[in-house]
PDB file of C-alpha atoms and ligand atoms in Angstrom:
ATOM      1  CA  UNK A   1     -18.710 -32.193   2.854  1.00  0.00           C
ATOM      2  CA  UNK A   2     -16.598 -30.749   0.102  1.00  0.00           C
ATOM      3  CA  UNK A   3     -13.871 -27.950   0.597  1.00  0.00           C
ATOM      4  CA  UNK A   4     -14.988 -24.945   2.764  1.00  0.00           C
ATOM      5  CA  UNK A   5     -14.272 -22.084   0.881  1.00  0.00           C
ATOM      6  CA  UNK A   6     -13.700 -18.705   2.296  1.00  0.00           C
ATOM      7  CA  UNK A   7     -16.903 -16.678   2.514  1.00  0.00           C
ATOM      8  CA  UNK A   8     -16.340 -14.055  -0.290  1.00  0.00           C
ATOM      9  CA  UNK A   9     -13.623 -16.073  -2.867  1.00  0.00           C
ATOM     10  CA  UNK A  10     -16.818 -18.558  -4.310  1.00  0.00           C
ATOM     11  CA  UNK A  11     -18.068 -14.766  -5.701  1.00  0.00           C
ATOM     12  CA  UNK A  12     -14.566 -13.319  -6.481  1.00  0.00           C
ATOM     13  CA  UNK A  13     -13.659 -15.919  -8.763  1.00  0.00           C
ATOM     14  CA  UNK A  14     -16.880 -16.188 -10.028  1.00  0.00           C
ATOM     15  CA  UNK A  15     -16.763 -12.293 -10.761  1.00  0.00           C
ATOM     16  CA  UNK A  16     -13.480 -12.726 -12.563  1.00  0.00           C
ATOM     17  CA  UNK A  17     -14.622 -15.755 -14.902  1.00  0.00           C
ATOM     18  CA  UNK A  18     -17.452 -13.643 -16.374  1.00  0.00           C
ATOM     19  CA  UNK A  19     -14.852 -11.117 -16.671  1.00  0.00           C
ATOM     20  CA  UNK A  20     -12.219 -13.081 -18.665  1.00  0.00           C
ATOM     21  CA  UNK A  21     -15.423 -14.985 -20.565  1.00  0.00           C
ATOM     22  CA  UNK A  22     -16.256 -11.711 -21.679  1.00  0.00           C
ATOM     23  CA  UNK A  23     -12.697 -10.715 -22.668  1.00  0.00           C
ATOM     24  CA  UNK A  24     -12.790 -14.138 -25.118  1.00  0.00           C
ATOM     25  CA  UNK A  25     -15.696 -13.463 -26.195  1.00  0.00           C
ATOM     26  CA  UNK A  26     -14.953  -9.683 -26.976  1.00  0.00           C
ATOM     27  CA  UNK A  27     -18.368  -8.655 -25.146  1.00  0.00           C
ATOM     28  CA  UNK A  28     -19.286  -6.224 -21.811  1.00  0.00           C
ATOM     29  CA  UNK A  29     -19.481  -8.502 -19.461  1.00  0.00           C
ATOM     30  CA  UNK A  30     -23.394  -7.769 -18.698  1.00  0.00           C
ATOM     31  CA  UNK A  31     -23.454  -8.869 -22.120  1.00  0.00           C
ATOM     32  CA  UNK A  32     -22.600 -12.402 -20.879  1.00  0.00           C
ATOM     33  CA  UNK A  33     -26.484 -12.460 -18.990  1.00  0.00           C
ATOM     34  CA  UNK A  34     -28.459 -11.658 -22.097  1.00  0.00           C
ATOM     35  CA  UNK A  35     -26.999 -14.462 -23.852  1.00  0.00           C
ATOM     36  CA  UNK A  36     -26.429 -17.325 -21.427  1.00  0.00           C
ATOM     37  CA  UNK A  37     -28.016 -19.808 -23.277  1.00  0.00           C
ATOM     38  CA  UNK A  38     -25.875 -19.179 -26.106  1.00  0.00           C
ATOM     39  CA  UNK A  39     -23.390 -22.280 -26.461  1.00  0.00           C
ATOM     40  CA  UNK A  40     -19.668 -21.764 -26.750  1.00  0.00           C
ATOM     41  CA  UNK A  41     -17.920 -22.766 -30.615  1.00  0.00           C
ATOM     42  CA  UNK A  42     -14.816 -25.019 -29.866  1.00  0.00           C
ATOM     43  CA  UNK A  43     -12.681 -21.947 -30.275  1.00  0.00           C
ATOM     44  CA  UNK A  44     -14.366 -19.808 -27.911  1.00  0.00           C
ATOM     45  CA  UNK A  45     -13.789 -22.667 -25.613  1.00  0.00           C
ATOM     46  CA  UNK A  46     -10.219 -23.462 -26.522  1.00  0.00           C
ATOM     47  CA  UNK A  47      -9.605 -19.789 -25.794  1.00  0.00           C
ATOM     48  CA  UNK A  48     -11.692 -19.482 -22.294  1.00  0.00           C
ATOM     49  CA  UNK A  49      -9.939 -22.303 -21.034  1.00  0.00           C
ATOM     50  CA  UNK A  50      -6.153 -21.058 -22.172  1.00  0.00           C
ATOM     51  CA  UNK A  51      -6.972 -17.622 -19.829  1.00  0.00           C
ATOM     52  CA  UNK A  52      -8.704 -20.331 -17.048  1.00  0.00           C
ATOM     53  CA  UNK A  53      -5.175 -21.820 -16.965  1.00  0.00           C
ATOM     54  CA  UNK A  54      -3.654 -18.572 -16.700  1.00  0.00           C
ATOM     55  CA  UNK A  55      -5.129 -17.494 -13.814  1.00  0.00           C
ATOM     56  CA  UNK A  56      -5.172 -20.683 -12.236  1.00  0.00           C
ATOM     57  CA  UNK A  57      -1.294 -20.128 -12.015  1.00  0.00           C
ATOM     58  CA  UNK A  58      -2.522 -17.200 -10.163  1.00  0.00           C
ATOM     59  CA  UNK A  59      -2.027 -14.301 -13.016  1.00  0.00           C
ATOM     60  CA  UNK A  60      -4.061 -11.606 -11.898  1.00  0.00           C
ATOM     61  CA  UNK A  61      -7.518 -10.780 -13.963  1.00  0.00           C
ATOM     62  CA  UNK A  62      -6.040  -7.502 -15.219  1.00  0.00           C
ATOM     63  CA  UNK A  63      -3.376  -8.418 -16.837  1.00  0.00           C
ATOM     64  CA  UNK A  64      -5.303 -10.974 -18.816  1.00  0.00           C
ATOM     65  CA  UNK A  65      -7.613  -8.604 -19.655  1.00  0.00           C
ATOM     66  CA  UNK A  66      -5.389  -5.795 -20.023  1.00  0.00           C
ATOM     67  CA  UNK A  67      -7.867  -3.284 -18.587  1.00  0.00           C
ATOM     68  CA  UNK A  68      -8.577  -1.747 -15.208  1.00  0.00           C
ATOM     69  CA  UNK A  69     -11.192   0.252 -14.032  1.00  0.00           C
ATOM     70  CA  UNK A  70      -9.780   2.714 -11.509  1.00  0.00           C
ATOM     71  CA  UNK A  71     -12.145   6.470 -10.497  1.00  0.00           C
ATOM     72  CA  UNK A  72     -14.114   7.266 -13.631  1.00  0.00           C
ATOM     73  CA  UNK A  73     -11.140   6.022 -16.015  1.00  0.00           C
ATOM     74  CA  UNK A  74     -11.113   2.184 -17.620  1.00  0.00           C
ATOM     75  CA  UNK A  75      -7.533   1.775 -18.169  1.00  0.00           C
ATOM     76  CA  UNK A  76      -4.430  -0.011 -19.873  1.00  0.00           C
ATOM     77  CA  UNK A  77      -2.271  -2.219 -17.650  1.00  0.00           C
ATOM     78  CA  UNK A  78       0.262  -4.606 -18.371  1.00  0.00           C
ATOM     79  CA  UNK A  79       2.983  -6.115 -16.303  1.00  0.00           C
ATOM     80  CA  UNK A  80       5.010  -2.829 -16.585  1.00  0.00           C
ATOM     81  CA  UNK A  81       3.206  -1.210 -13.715  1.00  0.00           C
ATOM     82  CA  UNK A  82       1.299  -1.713 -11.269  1.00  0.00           C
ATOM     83  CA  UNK A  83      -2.755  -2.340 -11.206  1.00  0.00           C
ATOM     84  CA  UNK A  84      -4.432   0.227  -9.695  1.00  0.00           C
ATOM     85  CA  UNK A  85      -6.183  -0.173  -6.412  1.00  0.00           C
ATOM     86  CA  UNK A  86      -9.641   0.655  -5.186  1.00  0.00           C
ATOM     87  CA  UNK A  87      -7.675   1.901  -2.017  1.00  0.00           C
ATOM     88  CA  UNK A  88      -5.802   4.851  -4.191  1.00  0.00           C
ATOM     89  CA  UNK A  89      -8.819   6.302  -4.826  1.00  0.00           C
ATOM     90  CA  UNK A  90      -9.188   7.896  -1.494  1.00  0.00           C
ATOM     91  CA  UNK A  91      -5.268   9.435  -3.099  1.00  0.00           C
ATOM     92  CA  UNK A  92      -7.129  11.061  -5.678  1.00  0.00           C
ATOM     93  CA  UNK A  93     -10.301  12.500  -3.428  1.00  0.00           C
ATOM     94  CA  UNK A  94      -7.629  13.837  -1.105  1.00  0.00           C
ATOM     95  CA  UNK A  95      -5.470  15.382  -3.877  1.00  0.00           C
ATOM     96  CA  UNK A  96      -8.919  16.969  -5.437  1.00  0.00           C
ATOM     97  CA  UNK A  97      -9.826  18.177  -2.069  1.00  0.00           C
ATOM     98  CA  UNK A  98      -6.395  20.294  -1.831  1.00  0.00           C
ATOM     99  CA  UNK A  99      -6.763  21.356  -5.353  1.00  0.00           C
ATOM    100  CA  UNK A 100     -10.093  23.053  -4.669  1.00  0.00           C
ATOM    101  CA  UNK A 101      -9.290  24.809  -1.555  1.00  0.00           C
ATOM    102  CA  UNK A 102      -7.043  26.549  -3.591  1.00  0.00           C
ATOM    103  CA  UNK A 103      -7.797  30.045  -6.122  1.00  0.00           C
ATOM    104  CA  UNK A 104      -7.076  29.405  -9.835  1.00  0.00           C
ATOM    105  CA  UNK A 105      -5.608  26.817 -11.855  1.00  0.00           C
ATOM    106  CA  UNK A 106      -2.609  24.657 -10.264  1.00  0.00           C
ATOM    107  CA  UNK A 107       0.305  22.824 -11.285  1.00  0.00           C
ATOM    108  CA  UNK A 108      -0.118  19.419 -10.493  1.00  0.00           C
ATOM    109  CA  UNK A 109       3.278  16.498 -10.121  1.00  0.00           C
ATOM    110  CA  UNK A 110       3.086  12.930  -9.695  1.00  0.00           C
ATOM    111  CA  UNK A 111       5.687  11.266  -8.678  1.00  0.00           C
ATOM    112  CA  UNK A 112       6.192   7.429 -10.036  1.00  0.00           C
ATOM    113  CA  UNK A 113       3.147   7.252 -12.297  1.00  0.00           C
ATOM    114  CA  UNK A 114       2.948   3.861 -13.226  1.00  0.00           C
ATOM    115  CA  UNK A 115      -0.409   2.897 -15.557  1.00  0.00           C
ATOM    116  CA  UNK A 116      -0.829   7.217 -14.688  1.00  0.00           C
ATOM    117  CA  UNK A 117      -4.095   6.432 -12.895  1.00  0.00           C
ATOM    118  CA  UNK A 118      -3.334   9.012 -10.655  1.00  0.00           C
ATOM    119  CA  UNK A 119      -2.345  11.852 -12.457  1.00  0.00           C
ATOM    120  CA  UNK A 120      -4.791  11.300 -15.391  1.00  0.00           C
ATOM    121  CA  UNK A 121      -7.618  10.920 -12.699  1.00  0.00           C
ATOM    122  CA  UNK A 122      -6.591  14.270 -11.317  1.00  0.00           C
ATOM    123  CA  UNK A 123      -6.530  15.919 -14.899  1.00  0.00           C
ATOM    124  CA  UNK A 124      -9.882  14.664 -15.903  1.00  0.00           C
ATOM    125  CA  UNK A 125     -11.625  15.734 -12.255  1.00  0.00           C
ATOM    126  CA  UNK A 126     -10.128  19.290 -12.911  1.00  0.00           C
ATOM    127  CA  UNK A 127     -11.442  22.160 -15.735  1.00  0.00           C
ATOM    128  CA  UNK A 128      -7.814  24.177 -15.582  1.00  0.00           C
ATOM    129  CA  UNK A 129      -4.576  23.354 -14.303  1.00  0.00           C
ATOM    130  CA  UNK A 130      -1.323  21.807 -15.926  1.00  0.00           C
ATOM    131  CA  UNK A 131      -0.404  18.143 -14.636  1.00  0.00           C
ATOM    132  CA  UNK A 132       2.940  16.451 -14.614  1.00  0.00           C
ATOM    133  CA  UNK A 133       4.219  12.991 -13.702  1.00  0.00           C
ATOM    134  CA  UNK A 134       7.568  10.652 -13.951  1.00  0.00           C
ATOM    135  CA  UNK A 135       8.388   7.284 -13.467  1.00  0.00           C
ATOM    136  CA  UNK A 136      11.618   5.925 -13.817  1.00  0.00           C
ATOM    137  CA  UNK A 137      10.325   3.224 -15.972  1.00  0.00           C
ATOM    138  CA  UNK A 138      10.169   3.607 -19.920  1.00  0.00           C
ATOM    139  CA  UNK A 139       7.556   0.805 -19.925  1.00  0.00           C
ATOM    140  CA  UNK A 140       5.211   2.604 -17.457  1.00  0.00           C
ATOM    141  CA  UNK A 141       5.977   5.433 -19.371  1.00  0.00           C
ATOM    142  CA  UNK A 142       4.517   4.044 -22.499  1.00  0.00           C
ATOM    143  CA  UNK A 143       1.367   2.984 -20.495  1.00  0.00           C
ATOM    144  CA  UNK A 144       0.335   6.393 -19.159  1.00  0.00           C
ATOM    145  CA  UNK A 145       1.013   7.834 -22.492  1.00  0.00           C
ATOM    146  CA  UNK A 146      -1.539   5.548 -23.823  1.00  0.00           C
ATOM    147  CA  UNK A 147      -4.131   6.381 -20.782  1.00  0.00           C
ATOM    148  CA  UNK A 148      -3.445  10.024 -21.118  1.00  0.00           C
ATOM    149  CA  UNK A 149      -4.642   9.957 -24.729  1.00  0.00           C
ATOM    150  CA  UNK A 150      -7.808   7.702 -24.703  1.00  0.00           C
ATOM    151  CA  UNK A 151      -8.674   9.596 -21.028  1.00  0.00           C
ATOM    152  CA  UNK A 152      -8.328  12.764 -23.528  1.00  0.00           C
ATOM    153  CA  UNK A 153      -5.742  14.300 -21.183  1.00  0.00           C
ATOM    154  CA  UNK A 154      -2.861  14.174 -23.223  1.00  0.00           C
ATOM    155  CA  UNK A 155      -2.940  17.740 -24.016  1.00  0.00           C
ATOM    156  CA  UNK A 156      -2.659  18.671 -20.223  1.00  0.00           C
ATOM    157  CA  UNK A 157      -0.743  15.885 -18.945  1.00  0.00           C
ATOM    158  CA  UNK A 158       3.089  16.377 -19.837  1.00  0.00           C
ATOM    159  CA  UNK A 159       4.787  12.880 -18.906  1.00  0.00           C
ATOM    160  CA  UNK A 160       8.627  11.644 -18.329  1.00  0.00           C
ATOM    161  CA  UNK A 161      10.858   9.513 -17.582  1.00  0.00           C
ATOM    162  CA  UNK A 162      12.952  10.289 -14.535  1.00  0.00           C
ATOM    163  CA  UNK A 163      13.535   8.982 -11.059  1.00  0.00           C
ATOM    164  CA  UNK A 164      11.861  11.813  -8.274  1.00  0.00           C
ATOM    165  CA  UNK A 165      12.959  15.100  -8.784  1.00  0.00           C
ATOM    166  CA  UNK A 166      15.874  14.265 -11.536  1.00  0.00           C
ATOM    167  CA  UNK A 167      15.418  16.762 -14.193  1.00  0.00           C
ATOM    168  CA  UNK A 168      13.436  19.592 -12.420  1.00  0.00           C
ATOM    169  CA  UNK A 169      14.457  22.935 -11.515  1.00  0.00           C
ATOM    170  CA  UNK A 170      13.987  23.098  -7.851  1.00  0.00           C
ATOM    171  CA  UNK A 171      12.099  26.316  -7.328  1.00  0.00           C
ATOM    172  CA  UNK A 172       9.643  24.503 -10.409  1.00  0.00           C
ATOM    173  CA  UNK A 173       7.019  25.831  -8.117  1.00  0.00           C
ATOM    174  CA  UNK A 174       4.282  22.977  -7.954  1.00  0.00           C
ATOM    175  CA  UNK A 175       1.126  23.742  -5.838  1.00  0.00           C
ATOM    176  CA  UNK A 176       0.507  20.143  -5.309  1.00  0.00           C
ATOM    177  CA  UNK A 177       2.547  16.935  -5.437  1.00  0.00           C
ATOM    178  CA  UNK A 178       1.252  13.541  -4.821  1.00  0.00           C
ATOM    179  CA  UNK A 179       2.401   9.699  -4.830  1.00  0.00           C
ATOM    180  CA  UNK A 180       1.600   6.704  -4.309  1.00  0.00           C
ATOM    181  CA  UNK A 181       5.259   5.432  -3.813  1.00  0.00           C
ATOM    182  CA  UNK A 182       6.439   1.626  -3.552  1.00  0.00           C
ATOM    183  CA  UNK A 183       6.434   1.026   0.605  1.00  0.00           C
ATOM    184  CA  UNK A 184       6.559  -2.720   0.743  1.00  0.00           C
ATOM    185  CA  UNK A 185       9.394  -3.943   2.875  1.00  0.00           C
ATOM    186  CA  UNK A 186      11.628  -5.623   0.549  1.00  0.00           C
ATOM    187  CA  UNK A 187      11.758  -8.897   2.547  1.00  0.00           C
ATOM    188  CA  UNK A 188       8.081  -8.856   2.861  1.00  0.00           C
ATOM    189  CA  UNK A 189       7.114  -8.631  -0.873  1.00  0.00           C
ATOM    190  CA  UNK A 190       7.311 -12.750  -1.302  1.00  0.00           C
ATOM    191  CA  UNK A 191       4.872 -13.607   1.373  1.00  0.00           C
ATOM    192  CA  UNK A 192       2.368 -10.942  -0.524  1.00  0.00           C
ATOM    193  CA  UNK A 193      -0.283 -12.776  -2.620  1.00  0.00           C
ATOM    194  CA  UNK A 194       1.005 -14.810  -5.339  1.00  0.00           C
ATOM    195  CA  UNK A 195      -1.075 -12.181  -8.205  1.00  0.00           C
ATOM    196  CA  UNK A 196       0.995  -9.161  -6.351  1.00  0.00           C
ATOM    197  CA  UNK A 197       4.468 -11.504  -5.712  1.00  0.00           C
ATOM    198  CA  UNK A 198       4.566 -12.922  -9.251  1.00  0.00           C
ATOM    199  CA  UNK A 199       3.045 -10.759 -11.413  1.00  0.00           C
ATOM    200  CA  UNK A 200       3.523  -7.205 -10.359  1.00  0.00           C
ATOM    201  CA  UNK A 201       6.304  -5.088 -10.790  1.00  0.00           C
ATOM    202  CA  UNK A 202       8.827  -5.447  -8.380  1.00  0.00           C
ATOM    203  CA  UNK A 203      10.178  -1.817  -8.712  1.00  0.00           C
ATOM    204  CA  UNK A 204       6.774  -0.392  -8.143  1.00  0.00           C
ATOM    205  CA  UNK A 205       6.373  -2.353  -4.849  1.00  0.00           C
ATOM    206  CA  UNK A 206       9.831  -2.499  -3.215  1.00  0.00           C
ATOM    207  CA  UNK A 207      10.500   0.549  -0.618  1.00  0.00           C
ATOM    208  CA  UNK A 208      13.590  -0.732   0.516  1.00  0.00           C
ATOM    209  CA  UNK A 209      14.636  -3.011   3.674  1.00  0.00           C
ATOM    210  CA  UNK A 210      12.017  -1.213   6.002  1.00  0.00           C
ATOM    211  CA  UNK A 211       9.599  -0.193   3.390  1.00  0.00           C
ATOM    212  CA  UNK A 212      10.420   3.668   3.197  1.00  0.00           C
ATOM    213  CA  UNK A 213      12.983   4.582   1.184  1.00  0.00           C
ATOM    214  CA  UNK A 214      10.368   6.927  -1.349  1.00  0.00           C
ATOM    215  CA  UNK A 215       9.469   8.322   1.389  1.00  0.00           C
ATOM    216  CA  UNK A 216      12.878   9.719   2.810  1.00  0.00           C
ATOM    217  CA  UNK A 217      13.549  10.843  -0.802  1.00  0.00           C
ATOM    218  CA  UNK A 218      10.369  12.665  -1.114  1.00  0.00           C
ATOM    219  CA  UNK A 219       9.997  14.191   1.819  1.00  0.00           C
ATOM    220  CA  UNK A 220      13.912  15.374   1.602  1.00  0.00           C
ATOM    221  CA  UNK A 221      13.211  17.477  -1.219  1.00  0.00           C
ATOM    222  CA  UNK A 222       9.480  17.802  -2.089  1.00  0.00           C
ATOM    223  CA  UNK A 223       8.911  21.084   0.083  1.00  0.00           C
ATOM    224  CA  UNK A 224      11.477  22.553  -2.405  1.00  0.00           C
ATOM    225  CA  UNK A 225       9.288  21.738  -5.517  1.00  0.00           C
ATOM    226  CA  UNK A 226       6.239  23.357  -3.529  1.00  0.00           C
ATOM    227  CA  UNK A 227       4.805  26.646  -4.223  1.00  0.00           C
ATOM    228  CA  UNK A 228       4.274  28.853  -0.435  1.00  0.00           C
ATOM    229  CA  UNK A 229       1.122  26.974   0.476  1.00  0.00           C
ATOM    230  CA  UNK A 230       1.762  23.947  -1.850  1.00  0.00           C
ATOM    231  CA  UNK A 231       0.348  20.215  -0.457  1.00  0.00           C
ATOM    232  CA  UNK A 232       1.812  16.584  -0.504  1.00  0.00           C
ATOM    233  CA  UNK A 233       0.108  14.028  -0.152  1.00  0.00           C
ATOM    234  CA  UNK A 234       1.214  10.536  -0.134  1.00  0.00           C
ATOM    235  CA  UNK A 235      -0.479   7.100  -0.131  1.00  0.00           C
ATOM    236  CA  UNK A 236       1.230   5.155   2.645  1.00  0.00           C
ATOM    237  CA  UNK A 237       1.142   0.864   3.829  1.00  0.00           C
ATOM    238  CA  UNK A 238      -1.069   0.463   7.113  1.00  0.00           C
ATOM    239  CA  UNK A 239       1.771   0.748   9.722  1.00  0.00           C
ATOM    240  CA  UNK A 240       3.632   3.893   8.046  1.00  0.00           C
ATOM    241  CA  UNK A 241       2.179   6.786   9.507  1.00  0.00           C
ATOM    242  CA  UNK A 242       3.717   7.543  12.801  1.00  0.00           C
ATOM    243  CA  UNK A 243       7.353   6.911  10.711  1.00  0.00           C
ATOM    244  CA  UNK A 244       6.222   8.781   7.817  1.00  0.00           C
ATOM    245  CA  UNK A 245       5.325  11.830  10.501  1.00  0.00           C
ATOM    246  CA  UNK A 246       9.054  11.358  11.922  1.00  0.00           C
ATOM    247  CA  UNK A 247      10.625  11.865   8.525  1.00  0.00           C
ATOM    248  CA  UNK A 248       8.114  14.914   7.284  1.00  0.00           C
ATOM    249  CA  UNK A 249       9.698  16.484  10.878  1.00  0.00           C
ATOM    250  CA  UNK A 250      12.712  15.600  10.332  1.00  0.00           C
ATOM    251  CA  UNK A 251      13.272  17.440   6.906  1.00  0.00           C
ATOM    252  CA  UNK A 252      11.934  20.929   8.413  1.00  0.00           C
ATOM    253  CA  UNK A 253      10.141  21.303   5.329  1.00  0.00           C
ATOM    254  CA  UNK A 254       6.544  20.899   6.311  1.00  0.00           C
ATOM    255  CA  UNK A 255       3.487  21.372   8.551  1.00  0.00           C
ATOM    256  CA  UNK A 256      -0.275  19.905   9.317  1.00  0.00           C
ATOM    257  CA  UNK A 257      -0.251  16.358   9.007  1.00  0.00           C
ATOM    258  CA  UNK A 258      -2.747  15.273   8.700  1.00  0.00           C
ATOM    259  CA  UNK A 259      -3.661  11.258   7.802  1.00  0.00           C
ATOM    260  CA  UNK A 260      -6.900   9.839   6.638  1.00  0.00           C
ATOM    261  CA  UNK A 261      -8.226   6.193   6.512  1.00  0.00           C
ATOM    262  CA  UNK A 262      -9.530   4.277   3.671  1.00  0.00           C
ATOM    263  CA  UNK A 263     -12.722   2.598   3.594  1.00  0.00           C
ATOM    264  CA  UNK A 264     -11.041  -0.515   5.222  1.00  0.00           C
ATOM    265  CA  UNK A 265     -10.475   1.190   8.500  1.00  0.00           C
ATOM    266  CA  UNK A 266      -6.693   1.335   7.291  1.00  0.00           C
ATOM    267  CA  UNK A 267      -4.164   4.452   7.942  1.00  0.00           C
ATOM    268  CA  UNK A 268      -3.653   5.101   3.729  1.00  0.00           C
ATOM    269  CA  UNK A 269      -3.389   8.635   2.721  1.00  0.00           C
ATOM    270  CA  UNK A 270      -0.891  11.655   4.482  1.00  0.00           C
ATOM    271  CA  UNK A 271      -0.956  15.288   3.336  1.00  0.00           C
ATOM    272  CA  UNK A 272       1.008  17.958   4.628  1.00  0.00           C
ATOM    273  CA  UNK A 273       2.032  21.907   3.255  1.00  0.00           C
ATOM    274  CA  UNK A 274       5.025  23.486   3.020  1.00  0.00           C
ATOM    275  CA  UNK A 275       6.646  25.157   5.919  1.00  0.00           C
TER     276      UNK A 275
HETATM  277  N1  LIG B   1      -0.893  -1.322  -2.058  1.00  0.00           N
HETATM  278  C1  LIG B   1       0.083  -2.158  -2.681  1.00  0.00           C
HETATM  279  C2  LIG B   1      -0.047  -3.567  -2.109  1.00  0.00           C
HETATM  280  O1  LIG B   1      -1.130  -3.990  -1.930  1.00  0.00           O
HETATM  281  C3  LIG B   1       1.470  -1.587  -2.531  1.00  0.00           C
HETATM  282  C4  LIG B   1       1.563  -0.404  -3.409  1.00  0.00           C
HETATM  283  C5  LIG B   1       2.816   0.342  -3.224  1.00  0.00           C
HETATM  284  O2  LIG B   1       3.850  -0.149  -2.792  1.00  0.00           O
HETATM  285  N2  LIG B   1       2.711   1.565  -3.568  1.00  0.00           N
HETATM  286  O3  LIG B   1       0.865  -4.302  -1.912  1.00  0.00           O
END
């Protein structure tokens, strides 16, 4: 018997060959099915096996590519931030959920933007409001700019670069702040797949020696960027919540916590309101 492989991977990497075949080839990849009995030129080829190699040394399919699809948005990544996840989705429901229980248009803040799936998601869900993000990375910087503009966002989505809070007046009076923060432990990040350990930006991952440094400088300050009433709400790893709860209650800042699940049964999303 050959190698068993894991139930799953035989479609996952069969998924991401069409995918990068497609991206040589300069076609959808449903494109691929109409012509599959179309033979390959020695270039085409040459070029399909170059991005083989590449993610054989375990380069993630995105980054290849350059393109992720995250929400309704198809999007620009590149080792600068991070790849979105399906997972951060359940971010943006939970953020849109918040901005409709409330009257009128809002004022919107992401903090740590990355590729700006977040924020741009948010602006393109919503007819009114005025959105706002920062990362402390020029390169992601230059990403979401790019998003913003072919999401046809730009207009509404007013983008820096700046670490947290730097830069705002507190008082700045947002009705809703959200993040999706780096929480991996810092000595846990090399044990993470090698696509995520290799590839991705460490910044965007690292939270510090137990994983939640963004989230003490967040929740120190956040409730003073918040309008009376105004939410956060944070993506957090599996095994933050209960410590994530002790540091909301420890800043005296907010109330309600409340913490949903994604669709893998995990703890992923926390929102709470201003005290
Ligand atoms: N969810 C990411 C992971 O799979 C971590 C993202 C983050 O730190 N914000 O490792």
């Amino acid at each position: 018997m050959g190698r068993r492989v894991p139930e799953g991977a035989g479609d996952r990497e069969r998924a991401a060959a069409e995918i990068l075949l497609a991206h040589v080839l300069g076609l959808e990849r449903v494109q691929l099915y109409m012509r599959h009995d179309q033979p390959l030129v020695p270039a085409e080829l040459a070029a399909f096996k170059a991005v083989i190699r590449r993610r054989l040394r375990h380069e993630p399919v995105a980054y290849i590519t350059g393109r992720k699809g995250f929400w309704t948005l198809d999007l620009k990544v590149d080792p600068e931030v991070l790849i979105p996840r399906p997972e951060t989705e359940l971010l943006v429901e939970q953020a849109l959920a918040v901005l409709k229980g409330r009257p009128g248009a809002g004022r919107v803040l992401e903090l740590g933007v990355g590729s700006g799936a977040v924020v741009i998601a948010l602006a393109a869900a919503s007819e009114d409001g005025r959105f706002f993000g920062c990362d402390i990375s020029p390169g992601a910087l230059k990403i979401a700019r790019v998003n913003a503009q072919s999401a046809g966002v730009a207009g509404r989505v007013h983008l820096w670069a700046g670490d947290w809070f730097d830069g705002l007046a507190p008082g700045s009076g947002f009705d809703l702040i959200v993040s999706n923060p780096p929480y991996v432990r810092s000595a846990d990040i090399a044990a993470l797949q090698p696509e995520i350990a290799t590839y991705e930006p460490r910044p965007a991952l690292d939270g510090g020696p137990d994983g939640l440094n963004s989230y003490r400088a967040i929740l120190a300050s956040a409730h003073r960027y918040l309008t009376p009433g105004g939410s956060l709400v944070l993506e957090i790893g599996c095994d933050q919540r209960e410590a994530v709860a002790r540091l909301a209650d420890a800043s005296g800042g907010y109330c309600g916590f409340d913490c949903r699940r994604d669709y893998g049964g995990l703890d992923r999303v926390v929102a709470l309101r201003k005290k």
